[in-house]
Amino acid sequence: MAAMKDIRNIVILTGAGVSAESGIDTFRSEGGLWEQHRVEDVATPEAFARDPDLVLRFYDMRREAIQTKQPNAAHFALAKLDTEWPCELLIVTQNVDDLHERAGARRVLHMHGEHLLAWCTACDVRSPWTATLIQRPPCPECGERALRPDVVWFGEMPYRMEEIYAALREADLFVSIGTSGAVYPAAGFVRNARELGAATLELNLEASQGTHWFDEARHGPATQIVPEWVEEMLGD
Ligand SMILES: [Zn+2]
């Protein structure tokens, strides 16, 4: 890959593999069941319309669970890179937890939303939220009882795609960390980055579905290979 000394602007895509070692399970990839429902079936707008209590309980449980988890060495390493990297850097995360932020990262974009926000479908305002939604609390902004999890469901458009593509256009290096390479549009970022001339690096537990698109791939636990890569970048 291009010599690291030529790297200025970096876009980092993170996925479930970064949070897995913090004990947050990766429900997208497993085809898992939750109370006899396919998880995919409680994470759609259709499910919410059909059975809102079911969907709200599912997200209440996950929102509660992530608040008991802690950032791991991969989150802390990326936060250090964010703090110390002198040029442009953007962490685009598919994760809806707040572990990047709790580790100290600031330049984070949540393309699939955040567990700790509630989105009011009446006034469109997002409010910080740590409690449950099942009892239909009023929106802090407008008072309507129209809050839903601010999480992008299957079939909905990911957030802030224009910003992401703008960052990819400026990137000298695109790094994909802990993602399966199976969920679009994120799975296509590596090809965008390549076409625009960026070097590309995969850091993942195992070879992803898109691993052949990367200039270089390193495989192993995120808590090991991410801090090693960050040290290389910072020249520690
Ligand atoms: Zn509202």
PDB file of N, CA and C in Angstrom, residues 57-148:
ATOM      1  N   ARG A  57     -39.832  -2.809  22.804  1.00  0.00           N
ATOM      2  CA  ARG A  57     -39.229  -3.632  23.862  1.00  0.00           C
ATOM      3  C   ARG A  57     -37.857  -4.138  23.447  1.00  0.00           C
ATOM      4  N   PHE A  58     -37.757  -4.550  22.193  1.00  0.00           N
ATOM      5  CA  PHE A  58     -36.473  -5.023  21.678  1.00  0.00           C
ATOM      6  C   PHE A  58     -35.403  -3.934  21.804  1.00  0.00           C
ATOM      7  N   TYR A  59     -35.735  -2.722  21.376  1.00  0.00           N
ATOM      8  CA  TYR A  59     -34.749  -1.633  21.445  1.00  0.00           C
ATOM      9  C   TYR A  59     -34.534  -1.134  22.867  1.00  0.00           C
ATOM     10  N   ASP A  60     -35.582  -1.183  23.713  1.00  0.00           N
ATOM     11  CA  ASP A  60     -35.385  -0.819  25.130  1.00  0.00           C
ATOM     12  C   ASP A  60     -34.348  -1.739  25.759  1.00  0.00           C
ATOM     13  N   MET A  61     -34.434  -3.028  25.421  1.00  0.00           N
ATOM     14  CA  MET A  61     -33.507  -4.006  25.971  1.00  0.00           C
ATOM     15  C   MET A  61     -32.082  -3.732  25.485  1.00  0.00           C
ATOM     16  N   ARG A  62     -31.945  -3.459  24.209  1.00  0.00           N
ATOM     17  CA  ARG A  62     -30.602  -3.201  23.672  1.00  0.00           C
ATOM     18  C   ARG A  62     -30.034  -1.881  24.184  1.00  0.00           C
ATOM     19  N   ARG A  63     -30.890  -0.859  24.310  1.00  0.00           N
ATOM     20  CA  ARG A  63     -30.438   0.435  24.832  1.00  0.00           C
ATOM     21  C   ARG A  63     -29.933   0.277  26.260  1.00  0.00           C
ATOM     22  N   GLU A  64     -30.654  -0.530  27.048  1.00  0.00           N
ATOM     23  CA  GLU A  64     -30.239  -0.771  28.429  1.00  0.00           C
ATOM     24  C   GLU A  64     -28.914  -1.545  28.450  1.00  0.00           C
ATOM     25  N   ALA A  65     -28.805  -2.538  27.580  1.00  0.00           N
ATOM     26  CA  ALA A  65     -27.613  -3.396  27.587  1.00  0.00           C
ATOM     27  C   ALA A  65     -26.342  -2.619  27.254  1.00  0.00           C
ATOM     28  N   ILE A  66     -26.400  -1.754  26.252  1.00  0.00           N
ATOM     29  CA  ILE A  66     -25.143  -1.079  25.854  1.00  0.00           C
ATOM     30  C   ILE A  66     -24.641  -0.159  26.957  1.00  0.00           C
ATOM     31  N   GLN A  67     -25.538   0.289  27.824  1.00  0.00           N
ATOM     32  CA  GLN A  67     -25.104   1.188  28.896  1.00  0.00           C
ATOM     33  C   GLN A  67     -24.308   0.456  29.969  1.00  0.00           C
ATOM     34  N   THR A  68     -24.322  -0.877  29.920  1.00  0.00           N
ATOM     35  CA  THR A  68     -23.528  -1.656  30.867  1.00  0.00           C
ATOM     36  C   THR A  68     -22.189  -2.076  30.259  1.00  0.00           C
ATOM     37  N   LYS A  69     -21.959  -1.763  28.971  1.00  0.00           N
ATOM     38  CA  LYS A  69     -20.741  -2.197  28.284  1.00  0.00           C
ATOM     39  C   LYS A  69     -19.689  -1.089  28.325  1.00  0.00           C
ATOM     40  N   GLN A  70     -18.440  -1.486  28.111  1.00  0.00           N
ATOM     41  CA  GLN A  70     -17.333  -0.525  28.167  1.00  0.00           C
ATOM     42  C   GLN A  70     -16.545  -0.557  26.857  1.00  0.00           C
ATOM     43  N   PRO A  71     -15.981   0.588  26.471  1.00  0.00           N
ATOM     44  CA  PRO A  71     -15.113   0.592  25.282  1.00  0.00           C
ATOM     45  C   PRO A  71     -13.922  -0.340  25.483  1.00  0.00           C
ATOM     46  N   ASN A  72     -13.395  -0.875  24.400  1.00  0.00           N
ATOM     47  CA  ASN A  72     -12.233  -1.768  24.484  1.00  0.00           C
ATOM     48  C   ASN A  72     -11.004  -1.105  23.847  1.00  0.00           C
ATOM     49  N   ALA A  73      -9.925  -1.864  23.789  1.00  0.00           N
ATOM     50  CA  ALA A  73      -8.650  -1.306  23.328  1.00  0.00           C
ATOM     51  C   ALA A  73      -8.732  -0.783  21.889  1.00  0.00           C
ATOM     52  N   ALA A  74      -9.601  -1.358  21.069  1.00  0.00           N
ATOM     53  CA  ALA A  74      -9.757  -0.865  19.691  1.00  0.00           C
ATOM     54  C   ALA A  74     -10.401   0.521  19.699  1.00  0.00           C
ATOM     55  N   HIS A  75     -11.453   0.700  20.506  1.00  0.00           N
ATOM     56  CA  HIS A  75     -12.086   2.026  20.611  1.00  0.00           C
ATOM     57  C   HIS A  75     -11.074   3.068  21.121  1.00  0.00           C
ATOM     58  N   PHE A  76     -10.310   2.688  22.148  1.00  0.00           N
ATOM     59  CA  PHE A  76      -9.363   3.655  22.724  1.00  0.00           C
ATOM     60  C   PHE A  76      -8.260   4.010  21.728  1.00  0.00           C
ATOM     61  N   ALA A  77      -7.801   3.018  20.954  1.00  0.00           N
ATOM     62  CA  ALA A  77      -6.761   3.291  19.966  1.00  0.00           C
ATOM     63  C   ALA A  77      -7.286   4.253  18.896  1.00  0.00           C
ATOM     64  N   LEU A  78      -8.504   4.035  18.427  1.00  0.00           N
ATOM     65  CA  LEU A  78      -9.071   4.920  17.401  1.00  0.00           C
ATOM     66  C   LEU A  78      -9.299   6.324  17.959  1.00  0.00           C
ATOM     67  N   ALA A  79      -9.673   6.409  19.230  1.00  0.00           N
ATOM     68  CA  ALA A  79      -9.850   7.725  19.861  1.00  0.00           C
ATOM     69  C   ALA A  79      -8.514   8.460  19.940  1.00  0.00           C
ATOM     70  N   LYS A  80      -7.445   7.714  20.214  1.00  0.00           N
ATOM     71  CA  LYS A  80      -6.109   8.319  20.263  1.00  0.00           C
ATOM     72  C   LYS A  80      -5.715   8.829  18.876  1.00  0.00           C
ATOM     73  N   LEU A  81      -5.983   8.020  17.862  1.00  0.00           N
ATOM     74  CA  LEU A  81      -5.677   8.444  16.494  1.00  0.00           C
ATOM     75  C   LEU A  81      -6.470   9.698  16.140  1.00  0.00           C
ATOM     76  N   ASP A  82      -7.749   9.714  16.500  1.00  0.00           N
ATOM     77  CA  ASP A  82      -8.601  10.872  16.233  1.00  0.00           C
ATOM     78  C   ASP A  82      -8.025  12.117  16.908  1.00  0.00           C
ATOM     79  N   THR A  83      -7.596  11.978  18.154  1.00  0.00           N
ATOM     80  CA  THR A  83      -7.075  13.120  18.915  1.00  0.00           C
ATOM     81  C   THR A  83      -5.761  13.634  18.334  1.00  0.00           C
ATOM     82  N   GLU A  84      -4.904  12.700  17.905  1.00  0.00           N
ATOM     83  CA  GLU A  84      -3.541  13.101  17.549  1.00  0.00           C
ATOM     84  C   GLU A  84      -3.318  13.293  16.046  1.00  0.00           C
ATOM     85  N   TRP A  85      -4.229  12.778  15.216  1.00  0.00           N
ATOM     86  CA  TRP A  85      -3.994  12.868  13.776  1.00  0.00           C
ATOM     87  C   TRP A  85      -4.162  14.310  13.322  1.00  0.00           C
ATOM     88  N   PRO A  86      -3.161  14.903  12.666  1.00  0.00           N
ATOM     89  CA  PRO A  86      -3.206  16.339  12.375  1.00  0.00           C
ATOM     90  C   PRO A  86      -4.052  16.699  11.157  1.00  0.00           C
ATOM     91  N   CYS A  87      -4.407  15.736  10.312  1.00  0.00           N
ATOM     92  CA  CYS A  87      -5.172  16.057   9.099  1.00  0.00           C
ATOM     93  C   CYS A  87      -6.617  15.590   9.265  1.00  0.00           C
ATOM     94  N   GLU A  88      -7.321  15.551   8.140  1.00  0.00           N
ATOM     95  CA  GLU A  88      -8.721  15.138   8.199  1.00  0.00           C
ATOM     96  C   GLU A  88      -8.828  13.672   8.609  1.00  0.00           C
ATOM     97  N   LEU A  89      -9.816  13.384   9.414  1.00  0.00           N
ATOM     98  CA  LEU A  89     -10.088  12.008   9.830  1.00  0.00           C
ATOM     99  C   LEU A  89     -11.575  11.919  10.124  1.00  0.00           C
ATOM    100  N   LEU A  90     -12.195  10.843   9.664  1.00  0.00           N
ATOM    101  CA  LEU A  90     -13.606  10.633   9.974  1.00  0.00           C
ATOM    102  C   LEU A  90     -13.821   9.155  10.282  1.00  0.00           C
ATOM    103  N   ILE A  91     -14.421   8.897  11.436  1.00  0.00           N
ATOM    104  CA  ILE A  91     -14.811   7.532  11.793  1.00  0.00           C
ATOM    105  C   ILE A  91     -16.291   7.383  11.429  1.00  0.00           C
ATOM    106  N   VAL A  92     -16.548   6.643  10.366  1.00  0.00           N
ATOM    107  CA  VAL A  92     -17.925   6.355   9.965  1.00  0.00           C
ATOM    108  C   VAL A  92     -18.274   5.019  10.616  1.00  0.00           C
ATOM    109  N   THR A  93     -19.239   5.021  11.519  1.00  0.00           N
ATOM    110  CA  THR A  93     -19.538   3.760  12.190  1.00  0.00           C
ATOM    111  C   THR A  93     -20.930   3.257  11.838  1.00  0.00           C
ATOM    112  N   GLN A  94     -20.988   1.935  11.661  1.00  0.00           N
ATOM    113  CA  GLN A  94     -22.276   1.265  11.492  1.00  0.00           C
ATOM    114  C   GLN A  94     -22.865   0.916  12.848  1.00  0.00           C
ATOM    115  N   ASN A  95     -22.072   1.095  13.886  1.00  0.00           N
ATOM    116  CA  ASN A  95     -22.521   0.710  15.223  1.00  0.00           C
ATOM    117  C   ASN A  95     -23.447   1.768  15.803  1.00  0.00           C
ATOM    118  N   VAL A  96     -24.445   1.329  16.546  1.00  0.00           N
ATOM    119  CA  VAL A  96     -25.399   2.256  17.148  1.00  0.00           C
ATOM    120  C   VAL A  96     -25.111   2.453  18.634  1.00  0.00           C
ATOM    121  N   ASP A  97     -24.022   1.837  19.116  1.00  0.00           N
ATOM    122  CA  ASP A  97     -23.599   2.102  20.497  1.00  0.00           C
ATOM    123  C   ASP A  97     -22.780   3.393  20.525  1.00  0.00           C
ATOM    124  N   ASP A  98     -22.423   3.824  21.741  1.00  0.00           N
ATOM    125  CA  ASP A  98     -21.665   5.078  21.903  1.00  0.00           C
ATOM    126  C   ASP A  98     -20.240   4.816  22.390  1.00  0.00           C
ATOM    127  N   LEU A  99     -19.702   3.637  22.072  1.00  0.00           N
ATOM    128  CA  LEU A  99     -18.403   3.273  22.642  1.00  0.00           C
ATOM    129  C   LEU A  99     -17.242   4.069  22.023  1.00  0.00           C
ATOM    130  N   HIS A 100     -17.347   4.459  20.749  1.00  0.00           N
ATOM    131  CA  HIS A 100     -16.301   5.339  20.199  1.00  0.00           C
ATOM    132  C   HIS A 100     -16.246   6.649  21.005  1.00  0.00           C
ATOM    133  N   GLU A 101     -17.412   7.232  21.246  1.00  0.00           N
ATOM    134  CA  GLU A 101     -17.453   8.508  21.963  1.00  0.00           C
ATOM    135  C   GLU A 101     -16.994   8.336  23.406  1.00  0.00           C
ATOM    136  N   ARG A 102     -17.423   7.245  24.038  1.00  0.00           N
ATOM    137  CA  ARG A 102     -17.019   7.054  25.438  1.00  0.00           C
ATOM    138  C   ARG A 102     -15.524   6.813  25.566  1.00  0.00           C
ATOM    139  N   ALA A 103     -14.892   6.314  24.476  1.00  0.00           N
ATOM    140  CA  ALA A 103     -13.431   6.153  24.492  1.00  0.00           C
ATOM    141  C   ALA A 103     -12.727   7.488  24.252  1.00  0.00           C
ATOM    142  N   GLY A 104     -13.483   8.500  23.803  1.00  0.00           N
ATOM    143  CA  GLY A 104     -12.895   9.824  23.605  1.00  0.00           C
ATOM    144  C   GLY A 104     -12.828  10.295  22.162  1.00  0.00           C
ATOM    145  N   ALA A 105     -13.342   9.501  21.225  1.00  0.00           N
ATOM    146  CA  ALA A 105     -13.333   9.932  19.817  1.00  0.00           C
ATOM    147  C   ALA A 105     -14.360  11.053  19.625  1.00  0.00           C
ATOM    148  N   ARG A 106     -14.021  12.001  18.757  1.00  0.00           N
ATOM    149  CA  ARG A 106     -14.894  13.147  18.508  1.00  0.00           C
ATOM    150  C   ARG A 106     -15.405  13.163  17.061  1.00  0.00           C
ATOM    151  N   ARG A 107     -14.562  12.745  16.123  1.00  0.00           N
ATOM    152  CA  ARG A 107     -14.965  12.828  14.707  1.00  0.00           C
ATOM    153  C   ARG A 107     -15.652  11.519  14.306  1.00  0.00           C
ATOM    154  N   VAL A 108     -16.879  11.341  14.800  1.00  0.00           N
ATOM    155  CA  VAL A 108     -17.614  10.089  14.610  1.00  0.00           C
ATOM    156  C   VAL A 108     -18.936  10.395  13.916  1.00  0.00           C
ATOM    157  N   LEU A 109     -19.255   9.623  12.897  1.00  0.00           N
ATOM    158  CA  LEU A 109     -20.522   9.761  12.175  1.00  0.00           C
ATOM    159  C   LEU A 109     -21.268   8.420  12.260  1.00  0.00           C
ATOM    160  N   HIS A 110     -22.474   8.451  12.818  1.00  0.00           N
ATOM    161  CA  HIS A 110     -23.260   7.227  13.000  1.00  0.00           C
ATOM    162  C   HIS A 110     -24.198   7.027  11.810  1.00  0.00           C
ATOM    163  N   MET A 111     -23.765   6.248  10.831  1.00  0.00           N
ATOM    164  CA  MET A 111     -24.590   6.113   9.617  1.00  0.00           C
ATOM    165  C   MET A 111     -25.856   5.290   9.845  1.00  0.00           C
ATOM    166  N   HIS A 112     -25.882   4.492  10.911  1.00  0.00           N
ATOM    167  CA  HIS A 112     -27.080   3.703  11.219  1.00  0.00           C
ATOM    168  C   HIS A 112     -27.812   4.206  12.461  1.00  0.00           C
ATOM    169  N   GLY A 113     -27.532   5.469  12.866  1.00  0.00           N
ATOM    170  CA  GLY A 113     -28.220   6.032  14.014  1.00  0.00           C
ATOM    171  C   GLY A 113     -27.574   5.632  15.333  1.00  0.00           C
ATOM    172  N   GLU A 114     -28.281   5.952  16.432  1.00  0.00           N
ATOM    173  CA  GLU A 114     -27.722   5.749  17.767  1.00  0.00           C
ATOM    174  C   GLU A 114     -28.800   5.264  18.732  1.00  0.00           C
ATOM    175  N   HIS A 115     -28.429   4.259  19.523  1.00  0.00           N
ATOM    176  CA  HIS A 115     -29.348   3.766  20.552  1.00  0.00           C
ATOM    177  C   HIS A 115     -29.734   4.850  21.555  1.00  0.00           C
ATOM    178  N   LEU A 116     -28.828   5.772  21.823  1.00  0.00           N
ATOM    179  CA  LEU A 116     -29.056   6.723  22.905  1.00  0.00           C
ATOM    180  C   LEU A 116     -29.682   8.029  22.423  1.00  0.00           C
ATOM    181  N   LEU A 117     -30.398   7.932  21.291  1.00  0.00           N
ATOM    182  CA  LEU A 117     -31.223   9.042  20.834  1.00  0.00           C
ATOM    183  C   LEU A 117     -32.630   8.522  20.569  1.00  0.00           C
ATOM    184  N   ALA A 118     -33.613   9.346  20.858  1.00  0.00           N
ATOM    185  CA  ALA A 118     -34.994   9.046  20.459  1.00  0.00           C
ATOM    186  C   ALA A 118     -35.399  10.079  19.415  1.00  0.00           C
ATOM    187  N   TRP A 119     -36.043   9.584  18.375  1.00  0.00           N
ATOM    188  CA  TRP A 119     -36.423  10.432  17.241  1.00  0.00           C
ATOM    189  C   TRP A 119     -37.937  10.633  17.284  1.00  0.00           C
ATOM    190  N   CYS A 120     -38.347  11.891  17.309  1.00  0.00           N
ATOM    191  CA  CYS A 120     -39.777  12.205  17.342  1.00  0.00           C
ATOM    192  C   CYS A 120     -40.301  12.272  15.912  1.00  0.00           C
ATOM    193  N   THR A 121     -41.251  11.409  15.602  1.00  0.00           N
ATOM    194  CA  THR A 121     -41.793  11.390  14.248  1.00  0.00           C
ATOM    195  C   THR A 121     -42.829  12.500  14.043  1.00  0.00           C
ATOM    196  N   ALA A 122     -43.168  13.234  15.140  1.00  0.00           N
ATOM    197  CA  ALA A 122     -44.075  14.381  14.999  1.00  0.00           C
ATOM    198  C   ALA A 122     -43.303  15.651  14.655  1.00  0.00           C
ATOM    199  N   CYS A 123     -42.221  15.925  15.388  1.00  0.00           N
ATOM    200  CA  CYS A 123     -41.488  17.192  15.158  1.00  0.00           C
ATOM    201  C   CYS A 123     -40.107  16.980  14.555  1.00  0.00           C
ATOM    202  N   ASP A 124     -39.683  15.727  14.375  1.00  0.00           N
ATOM    203  CA  ASP A 124     -38.419  15.386  13.702  1.00  0.00           C
ATOM    204  C   ASP A 124     -37.180  15.707  14.542  1.00  0.00           C
ATOM    205  N   VAL A 125     -37.358  16.034  15.833  1.00  0.00           N
ATOM    206  CA  VAL A 125     -36.209  16.339  16.697  1.00  0.00           C
ATOM    207  C   VAL A 125     -35.695  15.059  17.339  1.00  0.00           C
ATOM    208  N   ARG A 126     -34.349  14.945  17.424  1.00  0.00           N
ATOM    209  CA  ARG A 126     -33.715  13.840  18.132  1.00  0.00           C
ATOM    210  C   ARG A 126     -33.336  14.299  19.530  1.00  0.00           C
ATOM    211  N   SER A 127     -33.705  13.517  20.538  1.00  0.00           N
ATOM    212  CA  SER A 127     -33.378  13.860  21.918  1.00  0.00           C
ATOM    213  C   SER A 127     -32.518  12.764  22.533  1.00  0.00           C
ATOM    214  N   PRO A 128     -31.518  13.159  23.362  1.00  0.00           N
ATOM    215  CA  PRO A 128     -30.745  12.148  24.085  1.00  0.00           C
ATOM    216  C   PRO A 128     -31.691  11.281  24.914  1.00  0.00           C
ATOM    217  N   TRP A 129     -31.444   9.962  24.914  1.00  0.00           N
ATOM    218  CA  TRP A 129     -32.396   9.067  25.556  1.00  0.00           C
ATOM    219  C   TRP A 129     -31.674   7.865  26.148  1.00  0.00           C
ATOM    220  N   THR A 130     -31.825   7.666  27.460  1.00  0.00           N
ATOM    221  CA  THR A 130     -31.225   6.483  28.088  1.00  0.00           C
ATOM    222  C   THR A 130     -32.292   5.568  28.680  1.00  0.00           C
ATOM    223  N   ALA A 131     -33.510   6.055  28.829  1.00  0.00           N
ATOM    224  CA  ALA A 131     -34.582   5.281  29.467  1.00  0.00           C
ATOM    225  C   ALA A 131     -35.321   4.436  28.427  1.00  0.00           C
ATOM    226  N   THR A 132     -36.476   3.940  28.791  1.00  0.00           N
ATOM    227  CA  THR A 132     -37.249   3.100  27.879  1.00  0.00           C
ATOM    228  C   THR A 132     -38.236   3.953  27.067  1.00  0.00           C
ATOM    229  N   LEU A 133     -38.752   3.354  25.996  1.00  0.00           N
ATOM    230  CA  LEU A 133     -39.751   4.026  25.155  1.00  0.00           C
ATOM    231  C   LEU A 133     -41.097   3.303  25.170  1.00  0.00           C
ATOM    232  N   ILE A 134     -41.126   2.115  25.773  1.00  0.00           N
ATOM    233  CA  ILE A 134     -42.317   1.261  25.690  1.00  0.00           C
ATOM    234  C   ILE A 134     -43.562   1.941  26.265  1.00  0.00           C
ATOM    235  N   GLN A 135     -43.365   2.810  27.263  1.00  0.00           N
ATOM    236  CA  GLN A 135     -44.534   3.458  27.910  1.00  0.00           C
ATOM    237  C   GLN A 135     -44.965   4.715  27.164  1.00  0.00           C
ATOM    238  N   ARG A 136     -44.388   4.949  25.960  1.00  0.00           N
ATOM    239  CA  ARG A 136     -44.737   6.085  25.087  1.00  0.00           C
ATOM    240  C   ARG A 136     -44.586   7.428  25.823  1.00  0.00           C
ATOM    241  N   PRO A 137     -43.366   7.717  26.279  1.00  0.00           N
ATOM    242  CA  PRO A 137     -43.140   9.020  26.933  1.00  0.00           C
ATOM    243  C   PRO A 137     -43.302  10.154  25.923  1.00  0.00           C
ATOM    244  N   PRO A 138     -43.659  11.362  26.410  1.00  0.00           N
ATOM    245  CA  PRO A 138     -43.804  12.495  25.490  1.00  0.00           C
ATOM    246  C   PRO A 138     -42.453  12.978  24.985  1.00  0.00           C
ATOM    247  N   CYS A 139     -42.442  13.497  23.774  1.00  0.00           N
ATOM    248  CA  CYS A 139     -41.236  14.114  23.208  1.00  0.00           C
ATOM    249  C   CYS A 139     -40.873  15.333  24.052  1.00  0.00           C
ATOM    250  N   PRO A 140     -39.603  15.455  24.484  1.00  0.00           N
ATOM    251  CA  PRO A 140     -39.200  16.612  25.294  1.00  0.00           C
ATOM    252  C   PRO A 140     -39.373  17.925  24.539  1.00  0.00           C
ATOM    253  N   GLU A 141     -39.386  17.858  23.211  1.00  0.00           N
ATOM    254  CA  GLU A 141     -39.456  19.065  22.397  1.00  0.00           C
ATOM    255  C   GLU A 141     -40.901  19.523  22.187  1.00  0.00           C
ATOM    256  N   CYS A 142     -41.765  18.601  21.735  1.00  0.00           N
ATOM    257  CA  CYS A 142     -43.120  19.021  21.326  1.00  0.00           C
ATOM    258  C   CYS A 142     -44.234  18.387  22.162  1.00  0.00           C
ATOM    259  N   GLY A 143     -43.882  17.399  23.000  1.00  0.00           N
ATOM    260  CA  GLY A 143     -44.890  16.807  23.876  1.00  0.00           C
ATOM    261  C   GLY A 143     -45.708  15.686  23.261  1.00  0.00           C
ATOM    262  N   GLU A 144     -45.552  15.469  21.942  1.00  0.00           N
ATOM    263  CA  GLU A 144     -46.290  14.362  21.310  1.00  0.00           C
ATOM    264  C   GLU A 144     -45.687  13.027  21.755  1.00  0.00           C
ATOM    265  N   ARG A 145     -46.546  12.018  21.837  1.00  0.00           N
ATOM    266  CA  ARG A 145     -46.044  10.681  22.192  1.00  0.00           C
ATOM    267  C   ARG A 145     -45.731   9.932  20.900  1.00  0.00           C
ATOM    268  N   ALA A 146     -44.684  10.376  20.246  1.00  0.00           N
ATOM    269  CA  ALA A 146     -44.365   9.870  18.902  1.00  0.00           C
ATOM    270  C   ALA A 146     -42.876   9.550  18.764  1.00  0.00           C
ATOM    271  N   LEU A 147     -42.273   9.057  19.845  1.00  0.00           N
ATOM    272  CA  LEU A 147     -40.845   8.766  19.802  1.00  0.00           C
ATOM    273  C   LEU A 147     -40.584   7.349  19.305  1.00  0.00           C
ATOM    274  N   ARG A 148     -39.548   7.209  18.509  1.00  0.00           N
ATOM    275  CA  ARG A 148     -39.083   5.885  18.082  1.00  0.00           C
ATOM    276  C   ARG A 148     -37.556   5.824  18.272  1.00  0.00           C
TER     277      ARG A 148
END
